[in-house]
């Protein structure tokens, strides 16, 4: 008896360069094929018996697959020559081209980095576009890259509605869900959508990514929505290749995890076989478009050529396993279909293969000769557009008087005609105004609707503007911010609320990595303007602990392009809100409005009953200038106190005491705009005053105060007597102990004493 031995693996197959091996495999497979070929089908005939795909469709999909493959092969070769700067490829995933074929170019798409086949196929939807050259320019980080202008290798296109993604896995799912919801909501609030009303949002991702919290929350939110019979036409496409970098997904895990989820409708499609998979993908797409329900398309793929060019799989996987994976290459199956159906001869396939290779290399060489980004100015150009005159004009535009009169219940009840009020009331009034001014504005978050927010700041808005514009979300900050991006993508003005600053942090990537980066990575072709309201900072009496008194805004300070405003009084808040909304509308900016909770109800400044912190409501044509500080006692020059938020009333009280103790005249500067800091203004005040105090209610490390002192020092005023009064590097404890960790009036006065003691 002879025992069956596995065929030995030929030496050629044991090479390190798996791209080269897959390349040769394809050619050998075609050359060695000796099956039966049917008579050539006509273009409208099914490519194989029983297939939903016709011959014309197959031929085009096959071409898209080959484009995607050769872009990968080209990248592997030219990376080592420094002509290409990205090698994460789509090889093994090319079947995702079917999803593109079966959807429209106006269905917004948020793509996995392996969705090259999808991209190549979507290019067919508009005449005159060149998938190879456009992609090559992105691979080469060329300034001419139509997607990102050379800032990253992204799948992106303005005309094709592919919004470029970062490579943080799963981070795009919440905004894809948000976009799906926005497609429906836009119509309901009478907002003209930039795409057809029956569009769906598409979002692709890997199997490992499907486990990520950010992905899971998007699935959950979609199901939560569908459960309530609300439409959420999002097509989640899980490109399941069974592995994430080097970690295998347990066999059948994706099916097991998603097949039976309530209100997330599961479809499977074989992405390795166009003839079989096409009808399966079609069923999923049609279901999503028709039912407007969240749909999970489990697309079988494989991963060949490793995670990226730097992943030498041969070092950590057995050669047998590697060869088995490579044998499942969907391009081999496509070649087989082309041959068996009689659609193409071996020579035709090989010629198409080489011709596509030639085009990819030629495009890459051409791209390499194009200019790259060579100046910092160029790099940053789309990051934070700012057109001051237009923003100012928009901020002070007050052509909605009739609507406000209705909203406030009559001319006599307009807020500017009322007695001075405190911060919470003015924010509430300003939000009413904002909603009159922008019919496309939406306010949403936790408890913001009927209850009017935990501090009643949004009270009355739900009643005045209705469910469709003011609504509670499910309890998830990531989704709140994902929704915001979706609404913005569809042309609305989202005003999401984060209930407490402490709860921003679990979701901050939605601002840091996603919203704030869209203009950058799309070369300002896509914008997701929004005004995120965040209640925060410390000093609350009788309510508290860390989570309601988080005083660290460091996480917001270094987000490129973000604008953070923090009003300390009601009139500033109203005018700041108008400016932030204008900045969002005019320049597409992502803005944060940090509301100091402890000042919401503050009425007095120096002593009980003085009403010193009440302000008049500014008429709707008044707005702040971005970056402009408020100066108290501008002629004083003995000492300047820089501060913001709660620090302002404290500093004003302390200034009075300091004037009495030291005989100084004290200037107090409310920075108001915390990101970016107005360094020129800080330098000017520091230059005009003899001594400098910085009052920062944030933490000792990495707080706003550090930025102020840096600006002072860099402007050459570092030698002046200077002191910082700042919170401690600790979490905030409960009850009265909270006041031990944050600055107080007395500490400011003591700091001035210390300055006075300096020569
Ligand atoms: C939030 C986050 N964590 C980690 C990574 C690093 N990373 C990049 S791709 C990847 C694996 C993803 O696997 P899968 O979702 O299956 O996609 P595939 O690459 O297999 O197509 C990891 C861990 C990342 N990009 N983002
Ligand atoms: Mg995977």
Tab-separated table of C-alpha atoms in Angstrom, residues 53-298:
chain	number	residue	atom	x	y	z
A	53	UNK	CA	-24.567	38.537	-14.033
A	54	UNK	CA	-24.533	39.065	-17.774
A	55	UNK	CA	-21.478	38.800	-19.986
A	56	UNK	CA	-21.050	42.552	-20.392
A	57	UNK	CA	-21.240	43.062	-16.665
A	58	UNK	CA	-18.798	40.286	-16.014
A	59	UNK	CA	-16.316	41.643	-18.522
A	60	UNK	CA	-16.397	45.092	-16.898
A	61	UNK	CA	-16.156	43.715	-13.399
A	62	UNK	CA	-13.230	41.550	-14.426
A	63	UNK	CA	-11.505	44.616	-15.846
A	64	UNK	CA	-12.112	46.492	-12.590
A	65	UNK	CA	-10.672	43.567	-10.664
A	66	UNK	CA	-7.575	43.602	-12.840
A	67	UNK	CA	-7.124	47.334	-12.403
A	68	UNK	CA	-7.307	46.930	-8.657
A	69	UNK	CA	-4.832	44.034	-8.727
A	70	UNK	CA	-2.309	45.766	-10.929
A	71	UNK	CA	-2.423	48.900	-8.817
A	72	UNK	CA	-1.387	46.668	-5.916
A	73	UNK	CA	1.352	44.948	-7.892
A	74	UNK	CA	2.615	48.280	-9.161
A	75	UNK	CA	2.684	49.686	-5.617
A	76	UNK	CA	4.805	46.790	-4.382
A	77	UNK	CA	7.374	47.344	-7.126
A	78	UNK	CA	7.507	51.120	-7.042
A	79	UNK	CA	7.440	51.437	-3.265
A	80	UNK	CA	11.034	50.264	-3.123
A	81	UNK	CA	11.923	52.901	-5.679
A	82	UNK	CA	10.283	55.580	-3.525
A	83	UNK	CA	7.766	56.384	-6.211
A	84	UNK	CA	4.808	55.058	-4.272
A	85	UNK	CA	4.214	55.445	-0.547
A	86	UNK	CA	1.494	53.005	0.328
A	87	UNK	CA	1.245	49.242	-0.085
A	88	UNK	CA	-1.872	48.161	1.777
A	89	UNK	CA	-3.679	46.533	-1.093
A	90	UNK	CA	-6.982	45.099	-2.189
A	91	UNK	CA	-5.746	41.764	-3.505
A	92	UNK	CA	-8.225	39.041	-2.719
A	93	UNK	CA	-10.988	41.583	-2.134
A	94	UNK	CA	-11.592	42.566	-5.759
A	95	UNK	CA	-15.081	41.061	-5.653
A	96	UNK	CA	-16.207	44.221	-3.840
A	97	UNK	CA	-16.433	45.676	-7.341
A	98	UNK	CA	-19.851	44.013	-7.436
A	99	UNK	CA	-21.100	46.318	-4.691
A	100	UNK	CA	-20.053	49.331	-6.728
A	101	UNK	CA	-21.674	48.004	-9.863
A	102	UNK	CA	-24.958	47.404	-8.086
A	103	UNK	CA	-25.098	50.792	-6.386
A	104	UNK	CA	-25.079	54.324	-7.748
A	105	UNK	CA	-22.299	56.843	-7.812
A	106	UNK	CA	-24.575	59.078	-5.742
A	107	UNK	CA	-24.828	56.560	-2.918
A	108	UNK	CA	-22.279	57.996	-0.466
A	109	UNK	CA	-19.525	55.461	0.140
A	110	UNK	CA	-17.157	55.180	3.101
A	111	UNK	CA	-14.630	52.588	2.079
A	112	UNK	CA	-12.310	50.029	3.584
A	113	UNK	CA	-8.717	50.388	2.465
A	114	UNK	CA	-9.131	47.144	0.520
A	115	UNK	CA	-12.030	48.428	-1.564
A	116	UNK	CA	-9.906	49.061	-4.657
A	117	UNK	CA	-12.157	46.907	-6.826
A	118	UNK	CA	-15.176	48.911	-5.681
A	119	UNK	CA	-13.391	52.099	-6.556
A	120	UNK	CA	-12.298	50.966	-10.019
A	121	UNK	CA	-15.843	49.901	-10.808
A	122	UNK	CA	-17.438	53.073	-9.469
A	123	UNK	CA	-15.266	55.093	-11.840
A	124	UNK	CA	-17.322	53.641	-14.671
A	125	UNK	CA	-20.391	55.436	-13.434
A	126	UNK	CA	-19.301	58.786	-14.759
A	127	UNK	CA	-17.863	59.355	-18.204
A	128	UNK	CA	-14.372	60.671	-18.691
A	129	UNK	CA	-12.879	59.514	-15.420
A	130	UNK	CA	-9.674	57.521	-15.176
A	131	UNK	CA	-9.483	55.054	-12.280
A	132	UNK	CA	-5.879	54.184	-12.954
A	133	UNK	CA	-4.413	57.655	-13.185
A	134	UNK	CA	-6.472	59.029	-10.315
A	135	UNK	CA	-5.427	56.153	-8.075
A	136	UNK	CA	-1.811	56.338	-9.173
A	137	UNK	CA	-1.691	59.994	-8.196
A	138	UNK	CA	-2.896	59.093	-4.726
A	139	UNK	CA	-0.408	56.221	-4.387
A	140	UNK	CA	2.358	58.633	-5.384
A	141	UNK	CA	1.224	61.323	-2.897
A	142	UNK	CA	1.095	63.710	-5.802
A	143	UNK	CA	-0.264	67.174	-5.331
A	144	UNK	CA	-2.474	66.429	-8.348
A	145	UNK	CA	-4.175	63.557	-6.531
A	146	UNK	CA	-7.832	64.450	-7.068
A	147	UNK	CA	-8.867	62.794	-3.815
A	148	UNK	CA	-6.593	64.242	-1.137
A	149	UNK	CA	-4.234	66.523	-3.016
A	150	UNK	CA	-1.312	64.316	-2.002
A	151	UNK	CA	-2.073	64.185	1.730
A	152	UNK	CA	-2.752	60.487	1.916
A	153	UNK	CA	-3.423	57.447	-0.171
A	154	UNK	CA	-7.170	57.356	0.185
A	155	UNK	CA	-10.097	56.018	-1.736
A	156	UNK	CA	-11.943	59.221	-2.361
A	157	UNK	CA	-13.681	61.189	-5.073
A	158	UNK	CA	-15.921	64.205	-4.973
A	159	UNK	CA	-17.865	63.461	-8.178
A	160	UNK	CA	-18.214	59.804	-7.214
A	161	UNK	CA	-19.432	60.460	-3.683
A	162	UNK	CA	-16.625	58.512	-2.083
A	163	UNK	CA	-15.708	60.381	1.080
A	164	UNK	CA	-12.077	59.715	1.951
A	165	UNK	CA	-11.401	57.756	5.143
A	166	UNK	CA	-8.570	57.682	7.586
A	167	UNK	CA	-7.045	54.299	8.316
A	168	UNK	CA	-8.408	54.120	11.821
A	169	UNK	CA	-10.441	50.981	11.405
A	170	UNK	CA	-14.196	51.150	12.100
A	171	UNK	CA	-14.170	54.899	12.725
A	172	UNK	CA	-16.183	55.515	9.567
A	173	UNK	CA	-19.140	53.336	10.514
A	174	UNK	CA	-20.893	55.855	12.786
A	175	UNK	CA	-20.822	58.551	10.125
A	176	UNK	CA	-21.989	56.130	7.451
A	177	UNK	CA	-24.943	55.335	9.697
A	178	UNK	CA	-25.369	59.071	10.300
A	179	UNK	CA	-25.391	59.749	6.585
A	180	UNK	CA	-28.061	57.092	6.039
A	181	UNK	CA	-30.254	58.655	8.709
A	182	UNK	CA	-29.601	62.110	7.275
A	183	UNK	CA	-30.715	61.045	3.797
A	184	UNK	CA	-34.122	60.357	5.248
A	185	UNK	CA	-34.238	63.231	7.687
A	186	UNK	CA	-33.203	65.841	5.145
A	187	UNK	CA	-36.318	65.160	3.188
A	188	UNK	CA	-38.478	65.346	6.298
A	189	UNK	CA	-37.242	68.761	7.342
A	190	UNK	CA	-37.432	70.070	3.803
A	191	UNK	CA	-33.696	70.311	3.308
A	192	UNK	CA	-32.595	69.868	-0.284
A	193	UNK	CA	-30.327	66.807	-0.374
A	194	UNK	CA	-27.288	66.854	-2.639
A	195	UNK	CA	-28.176	63.312	-3.793
A	196	UNK	CA	-31.398	61.515	-4.757
A	197	UNK	CA	-33.901	60.883	-1.981
A	198	UNK	CA	-33.706	57.100	-2.302
A	199	UNK	CA	-29.935	56.958	-1.909
A	200	UNK	CA	-28.317	54.555	0.518
A	201	UNK	CA	-25.058	54.943	2.443
A	202	UNK	CA	-22.437	52.274	1.869
A	203	UNK	CA	-19.653	51.440	4.186
A	204	UNK	CA	-17.089	48.683	3.931
A	205	UNK	CA	-14.721	47.304	6.555
A	206	UNK	CA	-12.876	44.139	7.479
A	207	UNK	CA	-13.881	41.139	9.553
A	208	UNK	CA	-11.568	42.006	12.427
A	209	UNK	CA	-12.868	45.570	12.353
A	210	UNK	CA	-16.422	44.340	12.811
A	211	UNK	CA	-15.531	43.592	16.445
A	212	UNK	CA	-14.435	47.120	17.211
A	213	UNK	CA	-16.491	49.132	19.680
A	214	UNK	CA	-16.903	51.879	17.105
A	215	UNK	CA	-18.282	49.387	14.596
A	216	UNK	CA	-20.483	47.698	17.148
A	217	UNK	CA	-22.029	50.953	18.202
A	218	UNK	CA	-22.915	51.736	14.606
A	219	UNK	CA	-24.586	48.330	14.159
A	220	UNK	CA	-26.424	48.820	17.412
A	221	UNK	CA	-27.566	52.327	16.570
A	222	UNK	CA	-28.761	51.189	13.151
A	223	UNK	CA	-30.732	48.340	14.701
A	224	UNK	CA	-32.065	50.628	17.452
A	225	UNK	CA	-33.324	52.925	14.725
A	226	UNK	CA	-34.873	50.175	12.603
A	227	UNK	CA	-36.492	48.645	15.662
A	228	UNK	CA	-38.473	51.853	16.038
A	229	UNK	CA	-39.459	51.608	12.387
A	230	UNK	CA	-37.349	54.592	11.512
A	231	UNK	CA	-35.430	54.379	8.253
A	232	UNK	CA	-31.661	53.862	8.292
A	233	UNK	CA	-30.665	52.812	4.772
A	234	UNK	CA	-27.063	51.869	5.432
A	235	UNK	CA	-25.361	48.968	3.708
A	236	UNK	CA	-22.638	47.595	5.966
A	237	UNK	CA	-20.273	45.568	3.804
A	238	UNK	CA	-18.044	43.300	5.848
A	239	UNK	CA	-15.193	42.204	3.617
A	240	UNK	CA	-14.383	38.995	5.446
A	241	UNK	CA	-10.960	37.649	4.581
A	242	UNK	CA	-10.747	35.713	7.833
A	243	UNK	CA	-7.832	37.637	9.276
A	244	UNK	CA	-6.778	40.977	10.712
A	245	UNK	CA	-3.053	41.604	10.164
A	246	UNK	CA	-1.967	38.298	11.735
A	247	UNK	CA	-4.894	37.417	13.973
A	248	UNK	CA	-7.356	34.959	12.546
A	249	UNK	CA	-11.045	35.580	12.944
A	250	UNK	CA	-12.563	32.420	14.438
A	251	UNK	CA	-14.133	30.301	11.726
A	252	UNK	CA	-17.692	31.423	10.993
A	253	UNK	CA	-17.545	34.153	13.620
A	254	UNK	CA	-18.847	36.908	11.352
A	255	UNK	CA	-21.837	34.848	10.240
A	256	UNK	CA	-22.492	33.697	13.773
A	257	UNK	CA	-22.245	37.209	15.131
A	258	UNK	CA	-24.443	38.916	12.558
A	259	UNK	CA	-26.721	36.329	10.997
A	260	UNK	CA	-29.402	36.589	13.635
A	261	UNK	CA	-29.159	40.140	14.905
A	262	UNK	CA	-32.498	41.726	15.387
A	263	UNK	CA	-33.101	44.616	13.016
A	264	UNK	CA	-29.831	44.261	11.164
A	265	UNK	CA	-30.708	42.302	8.059
A	266	UNK	CA	-28.018	39.800	7.142
A	267	UNK	CA	-27.051	38.762	3.612
A	268	UNK	CA	-24.148	36.619	2.520
A	269	UNK	CA	-22.366	36.967	-0.803
A	270	UNK	CA	-19.450	35.112	-2.280
A	271	UNK	CA	-16.986	37.811	-3.138
A	272	UNK	CA	-14.600	35.248	-4.551
A	273	UNK	CA	-16.900	34.339	-7.401
A	274	UNK	CA	-18.541	36.984	-9.557
A	275	UNK	CA	-20.958	34.545	-11.188
A	276	UNK	CA	-22.379	33.406	-7.867
A	277	UNK	CA	-21.836	36.515	-5.815
A	278	UNK	CA	-23.487	39.022	-8.110
A	279	UNK	CA	-27.056	37.947	-7.441
A	280	UNK	CA	-26.320	37.719	-3.730
A	281	UNK	CA	-24.955	41.255	-3.592
A	282	UNK	CA	-27.872	42.420	-5.681
A	283	UNK	CA	-30.330	40.994	-3.154
A	284	UNK	CA	-28.658	42.895	-0.320
A	285	UNK	CA	-28.464	46.199	-2.181
A	286	UNK	CA	-32.050	46.013	-3.356
A	287	UNK	CA	-33.225	45.116	0.125
A	288	UNK	CA	-31.440	48.093	1.646
A	289	UNK	CA	-32.711	50.537	-0.956
A	290	UNK	CA	-36.266	49.260	-0.914
A	291	UNK	CA	-36.842	48.662	2.787
A	292	UNK	CA	-34.588	51.516	4.039
A	293	UNK	CA	-33.431	49.106	6.718
A	294	UNK	CA	-29.861	48.634	7.883
A	295	UNK	CA	-28.392	45.774	5.928
A	296	UNK	CA	-25.326	43.706	6.710
A	297	UNK	CA	-23.664	42.243	3.652
A	298	UNK	CA	-21.197	39.559	4.624
